[in-house]
Amino acid sequence: MTDVLKPRDREDVRALVAWAAAEEEPLEILGGGTKRGLGRPLQTTRSVDLSGLSGVTLYEPDELVLGARAGTRLADIEALLAENRQQLAFEPADLGPLYGGRAGAGTIGGTIACNLSGPRRIKAGAARDHFLGFTGANGRGELFSAGGRVVKNVTGYDLCKLLAGSYGTLAAMTDVIVKVLPAPEKTRTALVFGLADEDAARAMGAALNCEHEVSAAAHLPEPIARRSAVAYVNGAGKSVTAVRIEGFPASVQHRCAAVKVLLSSFGPVEELHGKSSAILWREVRDVAQFLAQPDRAVWRISTPPADGPKVAARVAAKLDAELFYDWAGGLIWLASAAIGDAGTAVIRAALRDTGGHATLMRAPEATRAAVEVFEPLSNEVEQLSMRVKESFDPHRILNPGRTHAGR
C-alpha cells in the first residue's frame, strides 16, 4: 500500500524531499492525480500529494498575470478568470475522465508539469509559452525559484521551459505564475461536411494560412463525429471539418463569413454559434470521443500537418484504430486495441520519415511498463537529459522512470 504524504506548505515539501534524498527514498509527486495513468508506472511506496497547496496568491487582471499554489484546481482558476473575461489561452485539457476519474480535479501545477495544450495551441502556443515563474523543491530538498511576473524576465537558463513537460521528474513545484489573456467576446465555428482526410488537411491548411486568424482547426471522421453532443455534428452522417474564429463580435462576423467562402470550395459549409462551438471544442480538447471506450489504448501523435493523413493511413492499414485530427492535422488522437504493445511498433514505424513523435497516453499498466510511452530519445538527447536529471535530482527520487526507464 502506498503511503500518501500531504504537505501543508512549501517548507513541508522541502523537508519531505530532503528526507527522501537523504534516505534515497523514491517519491511519486502528485497534484490532483488526474493524469496518474500518463507515463510509465512508478515503483514507489510513498506519494507526495500537493493538492493541499492551493489558492490563488496573485491576480492582477490589468497586468494579465496570475500566481497560484501548484495544487490549485484548474477549474477554480478558470472560474476566477471568467469573472474578469479572461482565460488561460493555451486551453488546457481536463483529462481526468479519460483515465476514469472525475472532471474538474486537475491542478495548475500538474497542467504545467505535463505541458499539455488544447486546440488553441496553433494560435496561442503551448502551456510552456504562458509559464512565467515558479518555486519548487529540487531532488536535493532545496527550494529554488525561477522566472517572475513578466514575459521578459529570463537571464541565463530559462528554467520554466525546462520544468514544463518534465512530468515532476526535476522538481516538486509549490507555486506557479502564468500569463493570462482576454477571453474572446464571440466565437463561431465553420463546419465543412464530407471531406476525406487528405481534403480536410488541405482545407484546414488553407484556413490556417489565410489572413483571418483562425484559432483552431480539427477534422472528425464520420464515426467520431457521430459521438459529438452537438446536433449539427452528430447528425451530419459524414465527416466534419471544423474551423474556429474568435474575437470581437464585428470582427468575428466578418472573418467567419470570409472563412466560410474559402472553405466552400472544399464542400458544403455550415456555421456553429457560441454555445455549440464551446461544446464541440471542449470535446476535442478533452478527447471526449474516446471516453466511451475505456478498454482502448489512446495515442497522441504529433506530425507535420501535411503528413497527418499519410501517417493515419499507414497505421490504419495495420491496426484496428479510430482517430481524429486537431491542430490543423498536426495532432492525431488515435484509439487502438490495448493488447500486445498497443500498436507501438506500427505507430513508431509510421512516423519514421516524418519527424513526428507519439505518446502512449492511456494503456494498461503492464503495457506502459513494457513499451516506450514517450518517443525514444537519440543518444545525444538521452545523454543531455541524464545530465539535466543529475543536476536537479541526483538521487533519482522524483517520479523516477515516469518518462523513460532509468530516469
Tab-separated table of N, CA, C and O in Angstrom, residues 64-183:
chain	number	residue	atom	x	y	z
A	64	LEU	N	-2.410	41.122	-16.642
A	64	LEU	CA	-2.524	39.811	-17.309
A	64	LEU	C	-1.597	38.770	-16.681
A	64	LEU	O	-0.933	37.991	-17.376
A	65	VAL	N	-1.580	38.724	-15.349
A	65	VAL	CA	-0.717	37.771	-14.652
A	65	VAL	C	-1.473	37.166	-13.475
A	65	VAL	O	-2.270	37.845	-12.808
A	66	LEU	N	-1.243	35.874	-13.249
A	66	LEU	CA	-1.874	35.151	-12.134
A	66	LEU	C	-0.852	34.219	-11.503
A	66	LEU	O	-0.114	33.522	-12.211
A	67	GLY	N	-0.820	34.226	-10.186
A	67	GLY	CA	0.020	33.289	-9.442
A	67	GLY	C	-0.846	32.425	-8.551
A	67	GLY	O	-1.853	32.884	-8.001
A	68	ALA	N	-0.460	31.164	-8.404
A	68	ALA	CA	-1.244	30.245	-7.571
A	68	ALA	C	-0.339	29.157	-7.022
A	68	ALA	O	0.707	28.845	-7.605
A	69	ARG	N	-0.749	28.599	-5.905
A	69	ARG	CA	-0.045	27.420	-5.404
A	69	ARG	C	-0.320	26.252	-6.354
A	69	ARG	O	-1.391	26.165	-6.967
A	70	ALA	N	0.648	25.363	-6.448
A	70	ALA	CA	0.620	24.346	-7.505
A	70	ALA	C	-0.573	23.413	-7.416
A	70	ALA	O	-1.022	22.873	-8.435
A	71	GLY	N	-1.131	23.209	-6.217
A	71	GLY	CA	-2.257	22.298	-6.067
A	71	GLY	C	-3.608	22.939	-6.309
A	71	GLY	O	-4.646	22.295	-6.119
A	72	THR	N	-3.639	24.193	-6.755
A	72	THR	CA	-4.903	24.875	-7.006
A	72	THR	C	-5.618	24.238	-8.187
A	72	THR	O	-5.016	24.012	-9.241
A	73	ARG	N	-6.897	23.945	-8.026
A	73	ARG	CA	-7.642	23.309	-9.101
A	73	ARG	C	-7.741	24.240	-10.309
A	73	ARG	O	-8.032	25.430	-10.173
A	74	LEU	N	-7.517	23.678	-11.464
A	74	LEU	CA	-7.623	24.435	-12.704
A	74	LEU	C	-9.027	25.007	-12.871
A	74	LEU	O	-9.202	26.144	-13.329
A	75	ALA	N	-10.038	24.243	-12.474
A	75	ALA	CA	-11.421	24.703	-12.593
A	75	ALA	C	-11.658	25.972	-11.773
A	75	ALA	O	-12.395	26.871	-12.198
A	76	ASP	N	-11.036	26.074	-10.598
A	76	ASP	CA	-11.194	27.260	-9.768
A	76	ASP	C	-10.513	28.474	-10.410
A	76	ASP	O	-11.031	29.592	-10.360
A	77	ILE	N	-9.351	28.245	-10.999
A	77	ILE	CA	-8.644	29.334	-11.676
A	77	ILE	C	-9.440	29.821	-12.873
A	77	ILE	O	-9.600	31.033	-13.090
A	78	GLU	N	-9.976	28.892	-13.653
A	78	GLU	CA	-10.741	29.277	-14.837
A	78	GLU	C	-12.019	30.031	-14.452
A	78	GLU	O	-12.427	30.970	-15.150
A	79	ALA	N	-12.636	29.639	-13.346
A	79	ALA	CA	-13.835	30.351	-12.889
A	79	ALA	C	-13.494	31.779	-12.479
A	79	ALA	O	-14.236	32.728	-12.781
A	80	LEU	N	-12.373	31.955	-11.794
A	80	LEU	CA	-11.936	33.298	-11.391
A	80	LEU	C	-11.634	34.151	-12.620
A	80	LEU	O	-12.043	35.321	-12.699
A	81	LEU	N	-10.946	33.576	-13.581
A	81	LEU	CA	-10.615	34.326	-14.796
A	81	LEU	C	-11.874	34.713	-15.566
A	81	LEU	O	-11.963	35.822	-16.115
A	82	ALA	N	-12.839	33.797	-15.601
A	82	ALA	CA	-14.070	34.073	-16.343
A	82	ALA	C	-14.813	35.282	-15.777
A	82	ALA	O	-15.468	36.024	-16.522
A	83	GLU	N	-14.709	35.501	-14.476
A	83	GLU	CA	-15.357	36.665	-13.858
A	83	GLU	C	-14.812	37.972	-14.426
A	83	GLU	O	-15.480	39.007	-14.413
A	84	ASN	N	-13.576	37.917	-14.927
A	84	ASN	CA	-12.937	39.099	-15.486
A	84	ASN	C	-12.760	38.983	-17.001
A	84	ASN	O	-11.942	39.689	-17.576
A	85	ARG	N	-13.532	38.080	-17.604
A	85	ARG	CA	-13.488	37.872	-19.060
A	85	ARG	C	-12.070	37.606	-19.543
A	85	ARG	O	-11.614	38.146	-20.554
A	86	GLN	N	-11.367	36.759	-18.778
A	86	GLN	CA	-10.013	36.358	-19.145
A	86	GLN	C	-9.925	34.836	-19.191
A	86	GLN	O	-10.861	34.117	-18.806
A	87	GLN	N	-8.791	34.326	-19.670
A	87	GLN	CA	-8.642	32.886	-19.860
A	87	GLN	C	-7.179	32.475	-19.852
A	87	GLN	O	-6.275	33.311	-19.986
A	88	LEU	N	-6.967	31.165	-19.662
A	88	LEU	CA	-5.672	30.551	-19.961
A	88	LEU	C	-5.700	30.238	-21.453
A	88	LEU	O	-6.394	29.323	-21.889
A	89	ALA	N	-4.967	30.996	-22.232
A	89	ALA	CA	-5.131	30.949	-23.683
A	89	ALA	C	-4.663	29.646	-24.301
A	89	ALA	O	-5.070	29.310	-25.416
A	90	PHE	N	-3.817	28.863	-23.586
A	90	PHE	CA	-3.365	27.600	-24.164
A	90	PHE	C	-4.416	26.493	-24.026
A	90	PHE	O	-4.183	25.354	-24.439
A	91	GLU	N	-5.554	26.804	-23.454
A	91	GLU	CA	-6.739	25.940	-23.462
A	91	GLU	C	-6.452	24.546	-22.888
A	91	GLU	O	-6.587	23.527	-23.562
A	92	PRO	N	-6.048	24.484	-21.617
A	92	PRO	CA	-5.660	23.193	-21.034
A	92	PRO	C	-6.798	22.186	-20.981
A	92	PRO	O	-7.938	22.537	-20.674
A	93	ALA	N	-6.477	20.952	-21.265
A	93	ALA	CA	-7.476	19.878	-21.287
A	93	ALA	C	-7.798	19.405	-19.875
A	93	ALA	O	-6.970	19.502	-18.958
A	94	ASP	N	-8.991	18.876	-19.718
A	94	ASP	CA	-9.396	18.182	-18.495
A	94	ASP	C	-9.390	16.694	-18.830
A	94	ASP	O	-10.359	16.152	-19.358
A	95	LEU	N	-8.275	16.025	-18.526
A	95	LEU	CA	-8.109	14.632	-18.924
A	95	LEU	C	-8.504	13.642	-17.834
A	95	LEU	O	-8.363	12.437	-18.026
A	96	GLY	N	-9.013	14.129	-16.712
A	96	GLY	CA	-9.428	13.215	-15.653
A	96	GLY	C	-10.366	12.122	-16.137
A	96	GLY	O	-10.122	10.928	-15.888
A	97	PRO	N	-11.447	12.454	-16.853
A	97	PRO	CA	-12.363	11.410	-17.326
A	97	PRO	C	-11.722	10.416	-18.285
A	97	PRO	O	-12.148	9.263	-18.348
A	98	LEU	N	-10.702	10.826	-19.033
A	98	LEU	CA	-10.029	9.896	-19.947
A	98	LEU	C	-9.391	8.746	-19.175
A	98	LEU	O	-9.280	7.626	-19.683
A	99	TYR	N	-8.994	9.014	-17.931
A	99	TYR	CA	-8.369	7.985	-17.094
A	99	TYR	C	-9.346	7.411	-16.068
A	99	TYR	O	-8.930	6.783	-15.085
A	100	GLY	N	-10.625	7.631	-16.297
A	100	GLY	CA	-11.631	7.068	-15.401
A	100	GLY	C	-11.879	7.871	-14.151
A	100	GLY	O	-12.568	7.398	-13.238
A	101	GLY	N	-11.340	9.080	-14.079
A	101	GLY	CA	-11.532	9.921	-12.911
A	101	GLY	C	-12.644	10.930	-13.126
A	101	GLY	O	-13.356	10.902	-14.129
A	102	ARG	N	-12.772	11.851	-12.193
A	102	ARG	CA	-13.827	12.848	-12.283
A	102	ARG	C	-13.318	14.093	-12.992
A	102	ARG	O	-12.125	14.395	-12.986
A	103	ALA	N	-14.238	14.805	-13.587
A	103	ALA	CA	-13.896	16.053	-14.263
A	103	ALA	C	-13.628	17.149	-13.239
A	103	ALA	O	-14.127	17.113	-12.113
A	104	GLY	N	-12.820	18.119	-13.622
A	104	GLY	CA	-12.606	19.304	-12.808
A	104	GLY	C	-11.645	19.148	-11.656
A	104	GLY	O	-11.569	20.019	-10.802
A	105	ALA	N	-10.883	18.040	-11.599
A	105	ALA	CA	-9.994	17.806	-10.468
A	105	ALA	C	-8.530	18.121	-10.767
A	105	ALA	O	-7.691	18.073	-9.874
A	106	GLY	N	-8.207	18.448	-12.008
A	106	GLY	CA	-6.829	18.738	-12.375
A	106	GLY	C	-6.321	20.018	-11.731
A	106	GLY	O	-7.094	20.931	-11.415
A	107	THR	N	-5.014	20.116	-11.527
A	107	THR	CA	-4.404	21.270	-10.870
A	107	THR	C	-3.540	22.048	-11.857
A	107	THR	O	-3.088	21.524	-12.870
A	108	ILE	N	-3.259	23.302	-11.507
A	108	ILE	CA	-2.421	24.142	-12.361
A	108	ILE	C	-0.988	23.606	-12.411
A	108	ILE	O	-0.336	23.644	-13.456
A	109	GLY	N	-0.492	23.077	-11.295
A	109	GLY	CA	0.856	22.525	-11.293
A	109	GLY	C	0.985	21.319	-12.203
A	109	GLY	O	1.946	21.192	-12.972
A	110	GLY	N	-0.006	20.408	-12.126
A	110	GLY	CA	0.019	19.234	-12.996
A	110	GLY	C	-0.117	19.602	-14.459
A	110	GLY	O	0.497	18.983	-15.336
A	111	THR	N	-0.928	20.620	-14.738
A	111	THR	CA	-1.111	21.079	-16.108
A	111	THR	C	0.197	21.576	-16.697
A	111	THR	O	0.572	21.236	-17.822
A	112	ILE	N	0.919	22.392	-15.920
A	112	ILE	CA	2.197	22.914	-16.388
A	112	ILE	C	3.235	21.800	-16.477
A	112	ILE	O	4.010	21.722	-17.443
A	113	ALA	N	3.266	20.907	-15.494
A	113	ALA	CA	4.263	19.837	-15.481
A	113	ALA	C	4.140	18.932	-16.688
A	113	ALA	O	5.133	18.386	-17.180
A	114	CYS	N	2.910	18.753	-17.202
A	114	CYS	CA	2.700	17.891	-18.369
A	114	CYS	C	2.714	18.663	-19.689
A	114	CYS	O	2.739	18.044	-20.759
A	115	ASN	N	2.663	19.990	-19.621
A	115	ASN	CA	2.732	20.841	-20.819
A	115	ASN	C	1.742	20.413	-21.897
A	115	ASN	O	2.073	20.351	-23.074
A	116	LEU	N	0.527	20.102	-21.477
A	116	LEU	CA	-0.493	19.671	-22.435
A	116	LEU	C	-1.384	20.854	-22.803
A	116	LEU	O	-1.931	21.519	-21.935
A	117	SER	N	-1.511	21.096	-24.109
A	117	SER	CA	-2.247	22.258	-24.597
A	117	SER	C	-3.380	21.825	-25.503
A	117	SER	O	-3.304	20.793	-26.170
A	118	GLY	N	-4.428	22.626	-25.542
A	118	GLY	CA	-5.618	22.299	-26.305
A	118	GLY	C	-5.612	22.838	-27.720
A	118	GLY	O	-4.568	23.228	-28.256
A	119	PRO	N	-6.793	22.915	-28.348
A	119	PRO	CA	-6.878	23.275	-29.765
A	119	PRO	C	-6.298	24.635	-30.113
A	119	PRO	O	-5.848	24.851	-31.233
A	120	ARG	N	-6.299	25.593	-29.158
A	120	ARG	CA	-5.814	26.933	-29.469
A	120	ARG	C	-4.289	27.007	-29.564
A	120	ARG	O	-3.721	28.076	-29.858
A	121	ARG	N	-3.603	25.911	-29.356
A	121	ARG	CA	-2.139	25.927	-29.425
A	121	ARG	C	-1.633	26.460	-30.754
A	121	ARG	O	-0.571	27.084	-30.831
A	122	ILE	N	-2.349	26.218	-31.843
A	122	ILE	CA	-1.873	26.654	-33.154
A	122	ILE	C	-1.822	28.172	-33.264
A	122	ILE	O	-1.098	28.714	-34.111
A	123	LYS	N	-2.546	28.870	-32.379
A	123	LYS	CA	-2.519	30.331	-32.383
A	123	LYS	C	-1.796	30.892	-31.164
A	123	LYS	O	-0.999	31.827	-31.282
A	124	ALA	N	-2.070	30.332	-29.985
A	124	ALA	CA	-1.593	30.925	-28.736
A	124	ALA	C	-0.317	30.304	-28.203
A	124	ALA	O	0.301	30.852	-27.292
A	125	GLY	N	0.089	29.152	-28.736
A	125	GLY	CA	1.271	28.484	-28.217
A	125	GLY	C	0.933	27.452	-27.156
A	125	GLY	O	-0.224	27.245	-26.801
A	126	ALA	N	1.972	26.813	-26.643
A	126	ALA	CA	1.823	25.732	-25.670
A	126	ALA	C	1.765	26.281	-24.250
A	126	ALA	O	1.994	27.472	-24.007
A	127	ALA	N	1.478	25.403	-23.305
A	127	ALA	CA	1.449	25.811	-21.896
A	127	ALA	C	2.760	26.472	-21.488
A	127	ALA	O	2.759	27.486	-20.768
A	128	ARG	N	3.885	25.933	-21.925
A	128	ARG	CA	5.191	26.482	-21.524
A	128	ARG	C	5.374	27.930	-21.989
A	128	ARG	O	6.132	28.684	-21.379
A	129	ASP	N	4.668	28.324	-23.052
A	129	ASP	CA	4.792	29.693	-23.545
A	129	ASP	C	4.059	30.695	-22.661
A	129	ASP	O	4.229	31.906	-22.822
A	130	HIS	N	3.223	30.217	-21.734
A	130	HIS	CA	2.463	31.074	-20.827
A	130	HIS	C	2.934	30.920	-19.384
A	130	HIS	O	2.326	31.484	-18.473
A	131	PHE	N	4.000	30.187	-19.184
A	131	PHE	CA	4.531	29.853	-17.860
A	131	PHE	C	5.633	30.863	-17.539
A	131	PHE	O	6.690	30.864	-18.167
A	132	LEU	N	5.378	31.735	-16.554
A	132	LEU	CA	6.283	32.845	-16.288
A	132	LEU	C	7.262	32.587	-15.143
A	132	LEU	O	8.377	33.114	-15.158
A	133	GLY	N	6.834	31.827	-14.138
A	133	GLY	CA	7.716	31.642	-12.997
A	133	GLY	C	7.215	30.558	-12.063
A	133	GLY	O	6.066	30.118	-12.156
A	134	PHE	N	8.075	30.114	-11.156
A	134	PHE	CA	7.694	29.055	-10.210
A	134	PHE	C	8.625	29.054	-9.021
A	134	PHE	O	9.733	29.614	-9.048
A	135	THR	N	8.177	28.389	-7.969
A	135	THR	CA	9.015	27.981	-6.836
A	135	THR	C	8.810	26.488	-6.655
A	135	THR	O	7.704	25.976	-6.852
A	136	GLY	N	9.864	25.788	-6.312
A	136	GLY	CA	9.749	24.347	-6.114
A	136	GLY	C	10.944	23.795	-5.368
A	136	GLY	O	11.905	24.522	-5.073
A	137	ALA	N	10.871	22.519	-5.050
A	137	ALA	CA	11.960	21.826	-4.366
A	137	ALA	C	12.617	20.865	-5.337
A	137	ALA	O	11.932	20.043	-5.955
A	138	ASN	N	13.925	20.968	-5.486
A	138	ASN	CA	14.634	20.009	-6.341
A	138	ASN	C	14.883	18.715	-5.579
A	138	ASN	O	14.475	18.559	-4.427
A	139	GLY	N	15.546	17.772	-6.235
A	139	GLY	CA	15.742	16.453	-5.641
A	139	GLY	C	16.735	16.412	-4.503
A	139	GLY	O	16.935	15.352	-3.896
A	140	ARG	N	17.356	17.542	-4.198
A	140	ARG	CA	18.214	17.626	-3.007
A	140	ARG	C	17.444	18.151	-1.797
A	140	ARG	O	18.010	18.271	-0.711
A	141	GLY	N	16.185	18.543	-2.030
A	141	GLY	CA	15.411	19.141	-0.957
A	141	GLY	C	15.721	20.612	-0.781
A	141	GLY	O	15.591	21.146	0.326
A	142	GLU	N	16.107	21.292	-1.875
A	142	GLU	CA	16.402	22.722	-1.829
A	142	GLU	C	15.281	23.494	-2.534
A	142	GLU	O	14.914	23.160	-3.660
A	143	LEU	N	14.753	24.508	-1.875
A	143	LEU	CA	13.781	25.367	-2.529
A	143	LEU	C	14.494	26.318	-3.476
A	143	LEU	O	15.559	26.864	-3.146
A	144	PHE	N	13.942	26.518	-4.651
A	144	PHE	CA	14.508	27.481	-5.599
A	144	PHE	C	13.376	28.079	-6.420
A	144	PHE	O	12.291	27.511	-6.524
A	145	SER	N	13.630	29.241	-6.958
A	145	SER	CA	12.646	29.948	-7.774
A	145	SER	C	13.276	30.346	-9.090
A	145	SER	O	14.499	30.506	-9.201
A	146	ALA	N	12.432	30.536	-10.100
A	146	ALA	CA	12.903	30.980	-11.407
A	146	ALA	C	11.800	31.777	-12.073
A	146	ALA	O	10.617	31.613	-11.764
A	147	GLY	N	12.182	32.637	-13.020
A	147	GLY	CA	11.205	33.438	-13.736
A	147	GLY	C	10.660	34.557	-12.863
A	147	GLY	O	11.280	34.976	-11.882
A	148	GLY	N	9.497	35.060	-13.233
A	148	GLY	CA	8.910	36.171	-12.497
A	148	GLY	C	7.516	36.472	-12.981
A	148	GLY	O	6.788	35.583	-13.412
A	149	ARG	N	7.149	37.757	-12.969
A	149	ARG	CA	5.773	38.149	-13.265
A	149	ARG	C	5.598	38.713	-14.669
A	149	ARG	O	4.492	39.101	-15.026
A	150	VAL	N	6.659	38.774	-15.443
A	150	VAL	CA	6.550	39.290	-16.808
A	150	VAL	C	7.234	38.324	-17.759
A	150	VAL	O	8.027	37.479	-17.348
A	151	VAL	N	6.948	38.465	-19.049
A	151	VAL	CA	7.498	37.537	-20.029
A	151	VAL	C	8.997	37.709	-20.160
A	151	VAL	O	9.752	36.731	-20.208
A	152	LYS	N	9.484	38.962	-20.211
A	152	LYS	CA	10.904	39.211	-20.463
A	152	LYS	C	11.657	39.270	-19.137
A	152	LYS	O	12.140	40.310	-18.714
A	153	ASN	N	11.760	38.104	-18.485
A	153	ASN	CA	12.426	38.089	-17.183
A	153	ASN	C	13.577	37.094	-17.129
A	153	ASN	O	14.074	36.789	-16.065
A	154	VAL	N	13.988	36.561	-18.281
A	154	VAL	CA	14.934	35.452	-18.284
A	154	VAL	C	16.350	35.952	-18.516
A	154	VAL	O	16.628	36.653	-19.479
A	155	THR	N	17.245	35.629	-17.604
A	155	THR	CA	18.674	35.788	-17.833
A	155	THR	C	19.304	34.437	-17.550
A	155	THR	O	19.033	33.805	-16.549
A	156	GLY	N	20.165	33.986	-18.453
A	156	GLY	CA	20.730	32.650	-18.293
A	156	GLY	C	19.762	31.594	-18.771
A	156	GLY	O	19.079	31.760	-19.778
A	157	TYR	N	19.657	30.506	-18.043
A	157	TYR	CA	18.803	29.395	-18.443
A	157	TYR	C	17.328	29.696	-18.138
A	157	TYR	O	16.994	30.209	-17.070
A	158	ASP	N	16.448	29.364	-19.067
A	158	ASP	CA	15.010	29.531	-18.879
A	158	ASP	C	14.468	28.258	-18.236
A	158	ASP	O	14.075	27.310	-18.913
A	159	LEU	N	14.469	28.242	-16.909
A	159	LEU	CA	14.080	27.027	-16.195
A	159	LEU	C	12.593	26.739	-16.326
A	159	LEU	O	12.175	25.585	-16.171
A	160	CYS	N	11.776	27.757	-16.594
A	160	CYS	CA	10.345	27.499	-16.799
A	160	CYS	C	10.137	26.574	-17.995
A	160	CYS	O	9.334	25.635	-17.942
A	161	LYS	N	10.864	26.842	-19.084
A	161	LYS	CA	10.750	25.989	-20.265
A	161	LYS	C	11.201	24.563	-19.950
A	161	LYS	O	10.677	23.592	-20.497
A	162	LEU	N	12.168	24.429	-19.062
A	162	LEU	CA	12.682	23.108	-18.706
A	162	LEU	C	11.704	22.335	-17.826
A	162	LEU	O	11.479	21.135	-18.021
A	163	LEU	N	11.086	23.016	-16.873
A	163	LEU	CA	10.152	22.344	-15.954
A	163	LEU	C	8.848	21.964	-16.636
A	163	LEU	O	8.227	20.949	-16.296
A	164	ALA	N	8.398	22.789	-17.590
A	164	ALA	CA	7.162	22.473	-18.307
A	164	ALA	C	7.392	21.255	-19.187
A	164	ALA	O	8.253	21.255	-20.058
A	165	GLY	N	6.639	20.202	-18.939
A	165	GLY	CA	6.817	18.960	-19.677
A	165	GLY	C	7.808	18.004	-19.042
A	165	GLY	O	8.162	16.984	-19.645
A	166	SER	N	8.249	18.293	-17.823
A	166	SER	CA	9.185	17.386	-17.132
A	166	SER	C	8.456	16.343	-16.293
A	166	SER	O	9.092	15.452	-15.718
A	167	TYR	N	7.143	16.435	-16.182
A	167	TYR	CA	6.314	15.424	-15.503
A	167	TYR	C	6.753	15.162	-14.064
A	167	TYR	O	6.702	14.046	-13.573
A	168	GLY	N	7.202	16.209	-13.394
A	168	GLY	CA	7.562	16.074	-11.988
A	168	GLY	C	8.841	15.327	-11.735
A	168	GLY	O	9.105	14.928	-10.600
A	169	THR	N	9.675	15.153	-12.750
A	169	THR	CA	10.927	14.398	-12.578
A	169	THR	C	12.101	15.276	-12.188
A	169	THR	O	13.166	14.746	-11.849
A	170	LEU	N	11.947	16.602	-12.232
A	170	LEU	CA	13.055	17.505	-11.915
A	170	LEU	C	12.821	18.288	-10.627
A	170	LEU	O	13.780	18.664	-9.957
A	171	ALA	N	11.582	18.575	-10.310
A	171	ALA	CA	11.271	19.344	-9.102
A	171	ALA	C	9.815	19.144	-8.725
A	171	ALA	O	8.975	18.851	-9.580
A	172	ALA	N	9.542	19.314	-7.457
A	172	ALA	CA	8.157	19.345	-6.973
A	172	ALA	C	7.764	20.808	-6.873
A	172	ALA	O	8.185	21.517	-5.953
A	173	MET	N	6.992	21.295	-7.844
A	173	MET	CA	6.620	22.712	-7.850
A	173	MET	C	5.606	23.001	-6.750
A	173	MET	O	4.654	22.241	-6.561
A	174	THR	N	5.809	24.108	-6.057
A	174	THR	CA	4.894	24.516	-4.992
A	174	THR	C	4.062	25.736	-5.376
A	174	THR	O	2.952	25.911	-4.875
A	175	ASP	N	4.593	26.587	-6.251
A	175	ASP	CA	3.906	27.809	-6.678
A	175	ASP	C	4.229	28.051	-8.151
A	175	ASP	O	5.358	27.781	-8.598
A	176	VAL	N	3.261	28.588	-8.896
A	176	VAL	CA	3.489	28.905	-10.299
A	176	VAL	C	2.901	30.277	-10.620
A	176	VAL	O	1.973	30.743	-9.947
A	177	ILE	N	3.455	30.913	-11.631
A	177	ILE	CA	2.942	32.180	-12.159
A	177	ILE	C	2.719	31.989	-13.651
A	177	ILE	O	3.597	31.466	-14.358
A	178	VAL	N	1.552	32.383	-14.139
A	178	VAL	CA	1.224	32.211	-15.552
A	178	VAL	C	0.677	33.506	-16.133
A	178	VAL	O	0.147	34.356	-15.429
A	179	LYS	N	0.852	33.626	-17.436
A	179	LYS	CA	0.262	34.732	-18.178
A	179	LYS	C	-1.179	34.380	-18.511
A	179	LYS	O	-1.485	33.244	-18.880
A	180	VAL	N	-2.081	35.339	-18.387
A	180	VAL	CA	-3.472	35.161	-18.802
A	180	VAL	C	-3.777	36.175	-19.899
A	180	VAL	O	-3.062	37.165	-20.067
A	181	LEU	N	-4.839	35.935	-20.648
A	181	LEU	CA	-5.205	36.805	-21.764
A	181	LEU	C	-6.710	37.044	-21.776
A	181	LEU	O	-7.476	36.256	-21.202
A	182	PRO	N	-7.164	38.098	-22.432
A	182	PRO	CA	-8.608	38.334	-22.535
A	182	PRO	C	-9.309	37.173	-23.228
A	182	PRO	O	-8.791	36.598	-24.194
A	183	ALA	N	-10.492	36.835	-22.743
A	183	ALA	CA	-11.315	35.813	-23.394
A	183	ALA	C	-12.028	36.450	-24.584
A	183	ALA	O	-12.359	37.634	-24.563
